[in-house]
Amino acid sequence: MKVFNTYSRQVEDFQPIEAGQVRMYTCGPTVYNYAHIGNFRAYMFEDILRRQLRAEGYAVKQVMNLTDVDDKTIRGSRAAGVSLQAFTARFKQAFFEDLKRLNIEPAELYPAATDHIPEMIVLIEKLLAAGHAYRSEDGSIYYRVKTFEGYGRLAHLDMGGLKAEARVSQDEYDKENVGDFALWKAWDDADGEVVWDSPWGRGRPGWHIECSAMSIKHLGESFDIHTGGIDNIFPHHENEIAQSEGATGCHPFVRYWMHCGYLVVDGSKMSKSLGNFHTLRDLFERGYTGRDVRYVLLSAHYRQALNFTFAALDGARSALARVDEFRGRLAETAGAAPVTGAGAAPAWVRAPLAAFRAAMNEDLNTPEALAALFALVADGNRALSQGGVSAGEAAAALQALRDMDRVLGVLEAPEPVPDAEALRLLDARTQARAARNWAEADRIRNALAASGWDVRDGPEGAKLKPRRA
Ligand code: AMP
Ligand code: ZN
């Protein structure tokens, strides 16, 4: 497999440190709001990456952090008049629901920043001891960027300007140098009750140190892949390298840095601050599904900017309908035929499957992979119309669709997730049964059936299953 490494700016052969095993860290969401689909472009690219690695036979350990303490989460919780924990819990839950709706495979671990303060403190102590950090008058700790030899290499920065001992604007007077960044922020009024004790006084961690502490703890001092959107390259990932290597002395902290391009709207990055964003919830309200959104997000190469439009969502829908129709035709022809070895597949199945795999192994070239998929659809439809497809060949073609979908995750409609109303009805039915009100329980079961849900009673209680047509 080949991947583009931001560090070298080259496409490189992928070789993990440990044979067969990939350790990968993904910068996760700041849980102060619903993530927008620009954020999900990054999580989608990471999902495609892990799926392709797994399809190539690697075991993957992916760690995605949840940033549940920073300026935005603190501001939000104070405005809402609830604790930081209660405030972020809501958005953590919404985030996991959204991942499911997009059919994004769960990471192996989702560590939260607030559960790793001691690890961050240890790291900062190491940086202080090594001379990479200093304490300012107010008790904040800063990283002394000029002490780290390789600073700027990831972002390919010319550090001449930053290395100058320039005194900067009023609010940065605590820093020795403009490029220095906070590892620990001394408590101030705006932090309210959000505060931890440290050897340097009360305060809270800076954002960058979170990712160094959590990645080292869960993946080790040196690991294979670190991902994010291109806006993470500088300063976040540059700072992570300086912190991690500065504290451990272990180089390289990360072997392959991978970053996705922006989801843009009319040429501007989709972002909360510009207000040009859509959440998944907005799109569901307009009648689109997670599957439509997922298709749009993987239709462009991950390093290219992707322009979001509703026309693209409509296009996704018709493209997927074509695949569904093709699968239906294949299923009719295949009947109960078993899937025999790949050798039994006709050329119109083997060639696109090979092209698909080659495209994905070439730095996750999803547009070419989708072209291979639609070559299969077009050639298969032609063969079906000519009546020249045996049951075994149709079964082989269905298997090819499943193989492609292990990576794309978009061809098979994912199982629907019960909405709040269905869950409320299920709960009401359980209560009716507990009260031995069988008529009411039956009425609710029928109401659920009418809205597409079957109730299955089992040892762990009642569950909802989508009704099969
Ligand atoms: P944030 O919550 O801003 O830290 O962003 C979370 C992730 O989403 C990061 O990996 C960002 O790089 C990524 N991201 C934010 N906006 C966009 C966008 N418009 N397109 C692609 N990725 C984005
Ligand atoms: Zn991070």
CSV table of C-alpha atoms and ligand atoms in Angstrom, one decimal:
chain,number,residue,atom,x,y,z
A,1,MET,CA,0.0,0.0,0.0
A,2,LYS,CA,1.2,3.5,-0.8
A,3,VAL,CA,0.3,6.6,1.2
A,4,PHE,CA,1.2,10.3,0.9
A,5,ASN,CA,3.3,11.4,3.9
A,6,THR,CA,2.9,15.1,4.8
A,7,TYR,CA,6.3,15.0,6.5
A,8,SER,CA,8.2,14.1,3.3
A,9,ARG,CA,5.6,15.5,0.9
A,10,GLN,CA,5.9,12.2,-1.0
A,11,VAL,CA,4.0,9.1,-1.8
A,12,GLU,CA,5.7,6.3,0.2
A,13,ASP,CA,5.4,2.6,0.6
A,14,PHE,CA,3.6,1.9,3.8
A,15,GLN,CA,5.5,-0.3,6.3
A,16,PRO,CA,4.3,-0.5,9.8
A,17,ILE,CA,6.8,-0.7,12.7
A,18,GLU,CA,5.4,-4.1,13.8
A,19,ALA,CA,4.6,-6.5,11.0
A,20,GLY,CA,0.9,-6.9,10.4
A,21,GLN,CA,-0.1,-4.4,13.1
A,22,VAL,CA,-1.0,-0.7,12.5
A,23,ARG,CA,-1.1,1.8,15.3
A,24,MET,CA,-2.9,5.0,14.3
A,25,TYR,CA,-3.9,8.2,16.1
A,26,THR,CA,-6.7,10.5,14.9
A,27,CYS,CA,-7.4,14.0,16.3
A,28,GLY,CA,-11.0,13.8,17.3
A,29,PRO,CA,-13.7,16.3,17.9
A,30,THR,CA,-13.9,19.2,20.4
A,31,VAL,CA,-17.2,18.3,22.0
A,32,TYR,CA,-18.9,21.7,22.4
A,33,ASN,CA,-21.3,21.5,19.6
A,34,TYR,CA,-22.6,19.1,16.9
A,35,ALA,CA,-19.8,18.2,14.5
A,36,HIS,CA,-20.4,19.6,10.9
A,37,ILE,CA,-19.9,17.5,7.8
A,38,GLY,CA,-16.5,19.2,7.2
A,39,ASN,CA,-15.4,17.5,10.4
A,40,PHE,CA,-16.9,14.3,9.1
A,41,ARG,CA,-14.9,14.6,6.0
A,42,ALA,CA,-11.8,14.0,8.2
A,43,TYR,CA,-13.4,11.2,10.1
A,44,MET,CA,-14.6,9.6,6.9
A,45,PHE,CA,-11.1,9.7,5.3
A,46,GLU,CA,-9.7,8.0,8.5
A,47,ASP,CA,-12.5,5.4,8.3
A,48,ILE,CA,-11.6,4.6,4.6
A,49,LEU,CA,-7.9,4.4,5.6
A,50,ARG,CA,-8.5,1.9,8.4
A,51,ARG,CA,-10.9,-0.1,6.3
A,52,GLN,CA,-8.3,-0.3,3.5
A,53,LEU,CA,-5.6,-1.3,5.9
A,54,ARG,CA,-7.9,-4.0,7.3
A,55,ALA,CA,-8.8,-5.2,3.8
A,56,GLU,CA,-5.0,-5.6,3.1
A,57,GLY,CA,-4.8,-7.8,6.2
A,58,TYR,CA,-3.5,-5.5,8.9
A,59,ALA,CA,-4.8,-5.4,12.4
A,60,VAL,CA,-5.5,-1.8,13.2
A,61,LYS,CA,-5.5,-0.1,16.6
A,62,GLN,CA,-7.0,3.4,16.1
A,63,VAL,CA,-7.2,5.9,18.9
A,64,MET,CA,-9.4,9.0,18.5
A,65,ASN,CA,-9.3,11.5,21.3
A,66,LEU,CA,-12.2,13.6,22.5
A,67,THR,CA,-11.3,17.1,23.4
A,68,ASP,CA,-13.6,17.8,26.4
A,69,VAL,CA,-11.7,20.7,27.9
A,70,ASP,CA,-10.6,23.9,26.1
A,71,ASP,CA,-11.8,27.5,25.7
A,72,LYS,CA,-14.9,26.6,23.7
A,73,THR,CA,-16.1,23.8,25.9
A,74,ILE,CA,-15.6,25.9,29.0
A,75,ARG,CA,-17.4,28.9,27.5
A,76,GLY,CA,-20.3,26.7,26.3
A,77,SER,CA,-20.8,25.0,29.7
A,78,ARG,CA,-20.8,28.3,31.5
A,79,ALA,CA,-23.3,29.9,29.0
A,80,ALA,CA,-25.5,26.8,29.5
A,81,GLY,CA,-25.1,27.0,33.3
A,82,VAL,CA,-24.1,23.3,33.6
A,83,SER,CA,-20.9,21.5,34.6
A,84,LEU,CA,-18.3,20.9,31.9
A,85,GLN,CA,-18.9,17.2,32.2
A,86,ALA,CA,-22.7,17.4,31.7
A,87,PHE,CA,-22.2,19.9,28.8
A,88,THR,CA,-19.7,17.7,26.9
A,89,ALA,CA,-21.5,14.4,27.6
A,90,ARG,CA,-24.4,15.5,25.3
A,91,PHE,CA,-22.1,16.2,22.4
A,92,LYS,CA,-20.1,13.1,22.9
A,93,GLN,CA,-23.2,11.1,22.6
A,94,ALA,CA,-24.4,13.0,19.5
A,95,PHE,CA,-21.0,12.4,17.9
A,96,PHE,CA,-21.2,8.7,18.4
A,97,GLU,CA,-24.7,8.7,16.9
A,98,ASP,CA,-23.5,10.6,13.9
A,99,LEU,CA,-20.6,8.2,13.4
A,100,LYS,CA,-23.1,5.3,13.3
A,101,ARG,CA,-25.3,7.1,10.8
A,102,LEU,CA,-22.3,7.5,8.5
A,103,ASN,CA,-21.4,3.8,8.9
A,104,ILE,CA,-17.9,4.9,10.3
A,105,GLU,CA,-16.3,1.9,12.0
A,106,PRO,CA,-15.6,2.6,15.7
A,107,ALA,CA,-12.0,3.3,16.7
A,108,GLU,CA,-10.6,0.9,19.2
A,109,LEU,CA,-10.4,3.6,21.8
A,110,TYR,CA,-11.8,7.1,22.5
A,111,PRO,CA,-9.8,8.6,25.3
A,112,ALA,CA,-11.1,11.9,26.8
A,113,ALA,CA,-8.7,14.7,27.6
A,114,THR,CA,-10.1,15.2,31.1
A,115,ASP,CA,-9.2,11.5,32.0
A,116,HIS,CA,-5.5,12.1,31.2
A,117,ILE,CA,-4.5,15.2,33.1
A,118,PRO,CA,-1.9,13.3,35.2
A,119,GLU,CA,-0.2,12.0,32.0
A,120,MET,CA,-0.1,15.5,30.6
A,121,ILE,CA,1.5,16.8,33.8
A,122,VAL,CA,4.2,14.1,33.6
A,123,LEU,CA,4.9,15.1,30.1
A,124,ILE,CA,5.2,18.8,30.9
A,125,GLU,CA,7.5,18.0,33.8
A,126,LYS,CA,9.8,16.1,31.4
A,127,LEU,CA,9.8,19.1,29.1
A,128,LEU,CA,10.6,21.5,31.9
A,129,ALA,CA,13.5,19.2,33.0
A,130,ALA,CA,14.8,19.0,29.5
A,131,GLY,CA,14.8,22.8,29.1
A,132,HIS,CA,12.1,22.7,26.4
A,133,ALA,CA,9.6,24.5,28.6
A,134,TYR,CA,9.5,27.5,31.0
A,135,ARG,CA,7.1,28.9,33.6
A,136,SER,CA,5.8,32.4,33.1
A,137,GLU,CA,5.0,34.8,35.9
A,138,ASP,CA,1.3,33.9,36.1
A,139,GLY,CA,2.1,30.2,36.5
A,140,SER,CA,1.4,29.1,32.9
A,141,ILE,CA,4.0,26.8,31.2
A,142,TYR,CA,5.1,27.5,27.6
A,143,TYR,CA,7.1,25.4,25.1
A,144,ARG,CA,10.3,27.1,24.1
A,145,VAL,CA,10.1,26.4,20.4
A,146,LYS,CA,13.7,27.5,19.6
A,147,THR,CA,15.0,24.6,21.7
A,148,PHE,CA,13.5,22.0,19.3
A,149,GLU,CA,15.8,21.4,16.4
A,150,GLY,CA,13.3,20.1,14.0
A,151,TYR,CA,10.5,22.6,14.7
A,152,GLY,CA,8.7,23.5,11.4
A,153,ARG,CA,9.7,20.4,9.5
A,154,LEU,CA,6.2,18.9,9.2
A,155,ALA,CA,4.7,22.1,8.0
A,156,HIS,CA,7.8,23.0,5.9
A,157,LEU,CA,8.1,26.3,7.6
A,158,ASP,CA,10.9,28.8,7.4
A,159,MET,CA,11.6,29.3,11.0
A,160,GLY,CA,13.8,32.4,10.6
A,161,GLY,CA,11.0,34.7,11.6
A,162,LEU,CA,9.9,32.7,14.6
A,163,LYS,CA,13.3,32.2,16.0
A,164,ALA,CA,13.9,35.9,16.3
A,165,GLU,CA,13.5,37.0,19.9
A,166,ALA,CA,10.6,39.2,19.0
A,167,ARG,CA,8.4,40.7,21.7
A,168,VAL,CA,4.9,40.5,20.7
A,169,SER,CA,1.4,41.9,21.3
A,170,GLN,CA,0.2,42.8,24.8
A,171,ASP,CA,-1.7,39.6,25.4
A,172,GLU,CA,1.3,37.5,24.7
A,173,TYR,CA,3.7,39.3,26.9
A,174,ASP,CA,4.2,36.2,29.1
A,175,LYS,CA,5.9,34.4,26.3
A,176,GLU,CA,9.6,34.6,25.5
A,177,ASN,CA,8.9,34.3,21.8
A,178,VAL,CA,5.9,34.7,19.5
A,179,GLY,CA,6.0,31.0,18.4
A,180,ASP,CA,6.0,29.6,21.9
A,181,PHE,CA,2.8,27.8,22.9
A,182,ALA,CA,1.0,27.0,26.1
A,183,LEU,CA,1.4,23.6,27.6
A,184,TRP,CA,-0.4,24.6,30.8
A,185,LYS,CA,-2.7,27.6,31.3
A,186,ALA,CA,-2.8,29.1,34.8
A,187,TRP,CA,-6.4,29.5,36.1
A,188,ASP,CA,-8.2,32.7,35.4
A,189,ASP,CA,-11.8,33.9,36.0
A,190,ALA,CA,-13.1,32.7,32.7
A,191,ASP,CA,-12.3,29.1,33.7
A,192,GLY,CA,-14.8,29.1,36.6
A,193,GLU,CA,-14.8,25.7,38.2
A,194,VAL,CA,-12.7,24.0,35.5
A,195,VAL,CA,-9.4,23.6,37.2
A,196,TRP,CA,-6.8,21.0,38.2
A,197,ASP,CA,-3.9,21.1,40.6
A,198,SER,CA,-0.4,20.8,39.2
A,199,PRO,CA,3.2,21.3,40.5
A,200,TRP,CA,3.0,24.8,39.0
A,201,GLY,CA,-0.3,25.8,40.5
A,202,ARG,CA,-3.9,25.5,39.5
A,203,GLY,CA,-4.9,25.6,35.9
A,204,ARG,CA,-5.7,23.4,32.9
A,205,PRO,CA,-3.8,21.9,30.0
A,206,GLY,CA,-3.2,23.4,26.6
A,207,TRP,CA,-4.8,21.7,23.6
A,208,HIS,CA,-1.7,20.3,22.0
A,209,ILE,CA,-0.4,18.5,25.0
A,210,GLU,CA,-3.6,16.4,25.2
A,211,CYS,CA,-2.8,14.6,21.9
A,212,SER,CA,0.8,14.0,22.8
A,213,ALA,CA,-0.2,12.5,26.2
A,214,MET,CA,-3.0,10.3,24.9
A,215,SER,CA,-1.2,9.0,21.8
A,216,ILE,CA,2.0,8.1,23.8
A,217,LYS,CA,-0.1,6.4,26.5
A,218,HIS,CA,-2.2,4.3,24.2
A,219,LEU,CA,0.1,3.8,21.2
A,220,GLY,CA,3.6,4.2,22.5
A,221,GLU,CA,6.4,6.7,22.0
A,222,SER,CA,6.7,5.9,18.3
A,223,PHE,CA,3.8,4.7,16.2
A,224,ASP,CA,2.7,4.3,12.5
A,225,ILE,CA,0.1,6.9,11.4
A,226,HIS,CA,-1.2,10.2,12.7
A,227,THR,CA,-4.1,11.8,10.8
A,228,GLY,CA,-6.2,14.9,10.7
A,229,GLY,CA,-7.4,17.7,8.4
A,230,ILE,CA,-4.8,19.9,6.8
A,231,ASP,CA,-5.6,22.7,9.3
A,232,ASN,CA,-4.1,20.4,12.0
A,233,ILE,CA,-0.7,20.4,10.4
A,234,PHE,CA,0.3,23.7,11.9
A,235,PRO,CA,0.5,24.5,14.7
A,236,HIS,CA,-1.2,21.4,16.2
A,237,HIS,CA,0.8,18.5,14.8
A,238,GLU,CA,4.0,20.5,14.6
A,239,ASN,CA,3.6,21.1,18.3
A,240,GLU,CA,2.8,17.5,19.0
A,241,ILE,CA,6.1,16.5,17.4
A,242,ALA,CA,8.0,19.0,19.5
A,243,GLN,CA,6.3,18.0,22.7
A,244,SER,CA,6.5,14.2,22.2
A,245,GLU,CA,10.0,14.0,20.8
A,246,GLY,CA,11.2,16.7,23.2
A,247,ALA,CA,9.9,14.7,26.2
A,248,THR,CA,10.7,11.1,25.1
A,249,GLY,CA,13.8,11.7,23.0
A,250,CYS,CA,12.3,9.1,20.6
A,251,HIS,CA,12.4,9.9,16.9
A,252,PRO,CA,10.3,9.7,14.9
A,253,PHE,CA,7.2,10.2,17.1
A,254,VAL,CA,5.1,9.3,14.0
A,255,ARG,CA,6.2,7.5,10.8
A,256,TYR,CA,3.4,8.6,8.4
A,257,TRP,CA,1.5,11.9,8.8
A,258,MET,CA,-1.7,11.9,6.7
A,259,HIS,CA,-4.0,14.9,6.2
A,260,CYS,CA,-7.2,15.4,4.3
A,261,GLY,CA,-8.2,18.5,2.3
A,262,TYR,CA,-11.1,20.7,3.2
A,263,LEU,CA,-14.8,20.3,2.5
A,264,VAL,CA,-15.5,23.7,1.0
A,265,VAL,CA,-18.6,25.8,0.3
A,266,ASP,CA,-18.3,28.3,-2.5
A,267,GLY,CA,-14.5,28.2,-2.2
A,268,SER,CA,-14.3,28.7,1.6
A,269,LYS,CA,-13.6,26.0,4.2
A,270,MET,CA,-16.7,24.8,5.8
A,271,SER,CA,-16.4,25.9,9.4
A,272,LYS,CA,-18.4,27.0,12.4
A,273,SER,CA,-16.8,30.4,12.5
A,274,LEU,CA,-17.8,31.2,8.9
A,275,GLY,CA,-21.3,29.9,9.6
A,276,ASN,CA,-21.3,28.1,6.2
A,277,PHE,CA,-21.8,24.7,7.7
A,278,HIS,CA,-24.3,21.8,7.8
A,279,THR,CA,-24.6,19.3,10.5
A,280,LEU,CA,-25.8,15.8,9.6
A,281,ARG,CA,-29.0,16.6,11.5
A,282,ASP,CA,-29.7,19.5,9.0
A,283,LEU,CA,-29.3,17.1,6.1
A,284,PHE,CA,-31.5,14.4,7.6
A,285,GLU,CA,-34.2,17.0,8.0
A,286,ARG,CA,-34.0,17.7,4.3
A,287,GLY,CA,-34.5,14.0,3.6
A,288,TYR,CA,-31.0,12.8,2.9
A,289,THR,CA,-29.5,9.8,4.6
A,290,GLY,CA,-26.2,9.0,6.2
A,291,ARG,CA,-25.5,6.8,3.1
A,292,ASP,CA,-26.0,9.7,0.7
A,293,VAL,CA,-23.6,11.9,2.7
A,294,ARG,CA,-21.1,9.2,3.0
A,295,TYR,CA,-21.0,8.7,-0.7
A,296,VAL,CA,-20.4,12.4,-1.4
A,297,LEU,CA,-17.6,12.5,1.2
A,298,LEU,CA,-15.8,9.6,-0.5
A,299,SER,CA,-16.4,10.7,-4.1
A,300,ALA,CA,-13.3,13.0,-4.1
A,301,HIS,CA,-9.7,12.0,-3.4
A,302,TYR,CA,-9.1,12.8,0.3
A,303,ARG,CA,-6.3,15.2,-0.4
A,304,GLN,CA,-8.3,17.3,-2.8
A,305,ALA,CA,-10.7,20.0,-1.7
A,306,LEU,CA,-14.3,18.8,-2.0
A,307,ASN,CA,-17.0,21.3,-2.8
A,308,PHE,CA,-20.2,20.6,-1.0
A,309,THR,CA,-23.4,21.0,-3.0
A,310,PHE,CA,-27.0,19.6,-2.7
A,311,ALA,CA,-26.6,18.6,-6.4
A,312,ALA,CA,-23.8,16.3,-5.3
A,313,LEU,CA,-26.1,14.7,-2.6
A,314,ASP,CA,-28.8,14.1,-5.3
A,315,GLY,CA,-26.1,12.7,-7.5
A,316,ALA,CA,-25.0,10.3,-4.7
A,317,ARG,CA,-28.6,9.2,-4.3
A,318,SER,CA,-29.0,8.2,-8.0
A,319,ALA,CA,-25.5,6.6,-8.1
A,320,LEU,CA,-26.5,4.4,-5.1
A,321,ALA,CA,-29.8,3.6,-6.7
A,322,ARG,CA,-28.0,2.3,-9.7
A,323,VAL,CA,-25.9,0.0,-7.5
A,324,ASP,CA,-29.0,-1.2,-5.6
A,325,GLU,CA,-30.8,-2.0,-8.9
A,326,PHE,CA,-27.8,-3.9,-10.2
A,327,ARG,CA,-27.5,-5.9,-6.9
A,328,GLY,CA,-31.2,-6.7,-7.2
A,329,ARG,CA,-30.7,-8.1,-10.7
A,330,LEU,CA,-27.7,-10.1,-9.6
A,331,ALA,CA,-29.5,-11.5,-6.6
A,332,GLU,CA,-32.4,-12.7,-8.9
A,333,THR,CA,-29.9,-14.4,-11.2
A,334,ALA,CA,-27.8,-15.9,-8.5
A,335,GLY,CA,-30.6,-17.5,-6.6
A,336,ALA,CA,-29.1,-19.8,-4.0
A,337,ALA,CA,-25.9,-20.4,-6.0
A,338,PRO,CA,-22.8,-20.6,-3.8
A,339,VAL,CA,-19.9,-18.2,-4.3
A,340,THR,CA,-17.1,-20.3,-5.7
A,341,GLY,CA,-13.4,-19.3,-5.8
A,342,ALA,CA,-12.4,-16.0,-7.3
A,343,GLY,CA,-11.1,-17.9,-10.4
A,344,ALA,CA,-14.7,-18.8,-11.2
A,345,ALA,CA,-15.5,-15.1,-11.6
A,346,PRO,CA,-15.8,-13.9,-15.2
A,347,ALA,CA,-13.5,-11.2,-16.5
A,348,TRP,CA,-16.1,-8.5,-16.2
A,349,VAL,CA,-16.0,-9.1,-12.4
A,350,ARG,CA,-12.2,-9.8,-11.9
A,351,ALA,CA,-10.9,-6.8,-13.9
A,352,PRO,CA,-12.9,-4.1,-12.0
A,353,LEU,CA,-12.2,-5.8,-8.6
A,354,ALA,CA,-8.4,-5.7,-9.3
A,355,ALA,CA,-8.7,-2.1,-10.5
A,356,PHE,CA,-10.6,-1.2,-7.4
A,357,ARG,CA,-7.9,-2.7,-5.1
A,358,ALA,CA,-5.1,-1.1,-7.1
A,359,ALA,CA,-6.7,2.3,-6.8
A,360,MET,CA,-7.3,2.0,-3.1
A,361,ASN,CA,-3.7,0.9,-2.5
A,362,GLU,CA,-2.5,3.9,-4.4
A,363,ASP,CA,-2.9,6.5,-1.6
A,364,LEU,CA,-6.7,5.7,-1.3
A,365,ASN,CA,-7.7,6.8,-4.7
A,366,THR,CA,-11.5,6.7,-4.1
A,367,PRO,CA,-12.6,8.4,-7.4
A,368,GLU,CA,-10.7,5.7,-9.4
A,369,ALA,CA,-12.1,3.0,-7.1
A,370,LEU,CA,-15.6,4.3,-7.7
A,371,ALA,CA,-14.9,4.3,-11.4
A,372,ALA,CA,-14.0,0.6,-11.1
A,373,LEU,CA,-17.2,-0.1,-9.2
A,374,PHE,CA,-19.3,1.6,-12.0
A,375,ALA,CA,-17.4,-0.3,-14.7
A,376,LEU,CA,-18.6,-3.5,-12.9
A,377,VAL,CA,-22.1,-2.2,-12.8
A,378,ALA,CA,-22.1,-1.2,-16.5
A,379,ASP,CA,-20.4,-4.4,-17.8
A,380,GLY,CA,-22.5,-6.6,-15.5
A,381,ASN,CA,-25.8,-4.9,-16.6
A,382,ARG,CA,-24.8,-5.4,-20.2
A,383,ALA,CA,-24.0,-9.1,-19.6
A,384,LEU,CA,-27.3,-9.6,-17.7
A,385,SER,CA,-29.3,-8.0,-20.5
A,386,GLN,CA,-27.6,-10.3,-23.0
A,387,GLY,CA,-28.7,-13.2,-20.8
A,388,GLY,CA,-25.2,-14.6,-20.6
A,389,VAL,CA,-24.7,-14.6,-16.8
A,390,SER,CA,-24.8,-17.9,-14.9
A,391,ALA,CA,-26.0,-18.2,-11.3
A,392,GLY,CA,-22.4,-18.8,-10.2
A,393,GLU,CA,-21.2,-15.7,-12.0
A,394,ALA,CA,-23.9,-13.5,-10.5
A,395,ALA,CA,-22.9,-14.9,-7.1
A,396,ALA,CA,-19.3,-14.0,-7.8
A,397,ALA,CA,-20.4,-10.4,-8.8
A,398,LEU,CA,-22.4,-10.1,-5.6
A,399,GLN,CA,-19.3,-11.2,-3.7
A,400,ALA,CA,-17.2,-8.5,-5.5
A,401,LEU,CA,-19.7,-5.8,-4.4
A,402,ARG,CA,-19.3,-7.1,-0.8
A,403,ASP,CA,-15.5,-7.0,-1.1
A,404,MET,CA,-15.6,-3.4,-2.4
A,405,ASP,CA,-18.0,-2.5,0.3
A,406,ARG,CA,-15.7,-3.7,3.1
A,407,VAL,CA,-13.7,-0.5,2.2
A,408,LEU,CA,-16.4,1.8,0.9
A,409,GLY,CA,-19.0,1.0,3.5
A,410,VAL,CA,-21.7,2.6,1.4
A,411,LEU,CA,-23.1,0.0,-1.0
A,412,GLU,CA,-25.2,-2.0,1.4
A,413,ALA,CA,-27.8,0.1,3.2
A,414,PRO,CA,-26.8,0.1,6.9
A,415,GLU,CA,-29.4,-1.1,9.4
A,416,PRO,CA,-31.6,1.8,10.3
A,417,VAL,CA,-31.2,3.1,13.9
A,418,PRO,CA,-34.4,3.5,16.0
A,419,ASP,CA,-35.3,7.1,16.5
A,420,ALA,CA,-36.3,8.7,19.8
A,421,GLU,CA,-40.0,8.1,19.2
A,422,ALA,CA,-39.6,4.4,18.5
A,423,LEU,CA,-37.5,4.0,21.7
A,424,ARG,CA,-40.1,5.9,23.7
A,425,LEU,CA,-42.8,3.5,22.4
A,426,LEU,CA,-40.6,0.5,23.2
A,427,ASP,CA,-40.2,1.8,26.7
A,428,ALA,CA,-44.0,2.4,27.1
A,429,ARG,CA,-44.6,-1.2,25.9
A,430,THR,CA,-42.2,-2.6,28.5
A,431,GLN,CA,-44.1,-0.7,31.2
A,432,ALA,CA,-47.5,-1.8,29.9
A,433,ARG,CA,-46.3,-5.4,30.1
A,434,ALA,CA,-44.9,-4.9,33.6
A,435,ALA,CA,-48.4,-3.7,34.6
A,436,ARG,CA,-49.9,-6.7,32.8
A,437,ASN,CA,-51.8,-4.4,30.5
A,438,TRP,CA,-51.6,-6.8,27.5
A,439,ALA,CA,-54.0,-4.8,25.3
A,440,GLU,CA,-52.0,-1.7,25.6
A,441,ALA,CA,-48.7,-3.6,25.0
A,442,ASP,CA,-50.2,-5.1,21.8
A,443,ARG,CA,-51.5,-1.7,20.7
A,444,ILE,CA,-48.0,-0.3,21.0
A,445,ARG,CA,-46.5,-3.3,19.2
A,446,ASN,CA,-48.8,-2.6,16.3
A,447,ALA,CA,-47.9,1.1,16.3
A,448,LEU,CA,-44.2,0.2,16.2
A,449,ALA,CA,-44.9,-2.3,13.3
A,450,ALA,CA,-46.7,0.5,11.4
A,451,SER,CA,-43.6,2.7,11.7
A,452,GLY,CA,-41.3,-0.1,10.5
A,453,TRP,CA,-40.1,-1.8,13.7
A,454,ASP,CA,-40.5,-5.3,15.0
A,455,VAL,CA,-40.2,-6.0,18.7
A,456,ARG,CA,-38.0,-8.9,19.7
A,457,ASP,CA,-38.3,-10.1,23.3
A,458,GLY,CA,-35.1,-11.7,24.6
A,459,PRO,CA,-33.2,-12.4,27.8
A,460,GLU,CA,-31.7,-8.8,27.8
A,461,GLY,CA,-35.2,-7.3,27.4
A,462,ALA,CA,-37.1,-6.1,24.3
A,463,LYS,CA,-35.2,-4.8,21.3
A,464,LEU,CA,-36.2,-3.2,18.0
A,465,LYS,CA,-35.4,-4.7,14.7
A,466,PRO,CA,-36.2,-3.1,11.3
A,467,ARG,CA,-39.1,-4.8,9.6
A,468,ARG,CA,-38.1,-6.7,6.5
A,469,ALA,CA,-40.1,-5.8,3.4
B,1,AMP,P1,-12.0,20.6,15.1
B,1,AMP,O1,-13.3,20.2,15.9
B,1,AMP,O2,-12.1,22.0,14.5
B,1,AMP,O3,-10.7,20.4,15.9
B,1,AMP,O4,-11.9,19.7,13.9
B,1,AMP,C1,-12.0,18.3,14.0
B,1,AMP,C2,-11.4,17.7,12.7
B,1,AMP,O5,-12.2,18.1,11.6
B,1,AMP,C3,-10.0,18.0,12.4
B,1,AMP,O6,-9.3,16.9,12.0
B,1,AMP,C4,-10.1,19.1,11.4
B,1,AMP,O7,-8.9,19.1,10.6
B,1,AMP,C5,-11.3,18.6,10.6
B,1,AMP,N1,-12.0,19.7,9.8
B,1,AMP,C6,-12.5,20.8,10.3
B,1,AMP,N2,-13.2,21.5,9.3
B,1,AMP,C7,-12.9,20.8,8.1
B,1,AMP,C8,-13.3,20.9,6.8
B,1,AMP,N3,-14.1,22.0,6.3
B,1,AMP,N4,-13.0,20.0,5.9
B,1,AMP,C9,-12.2,18.9,6.3
B,1,AMP,N5,-11.8,18.7,7.5
B,1,AMP,C10,-12.2,19.6,8.5
B,2,ZN,ZN,-4.8,16.3,18.2
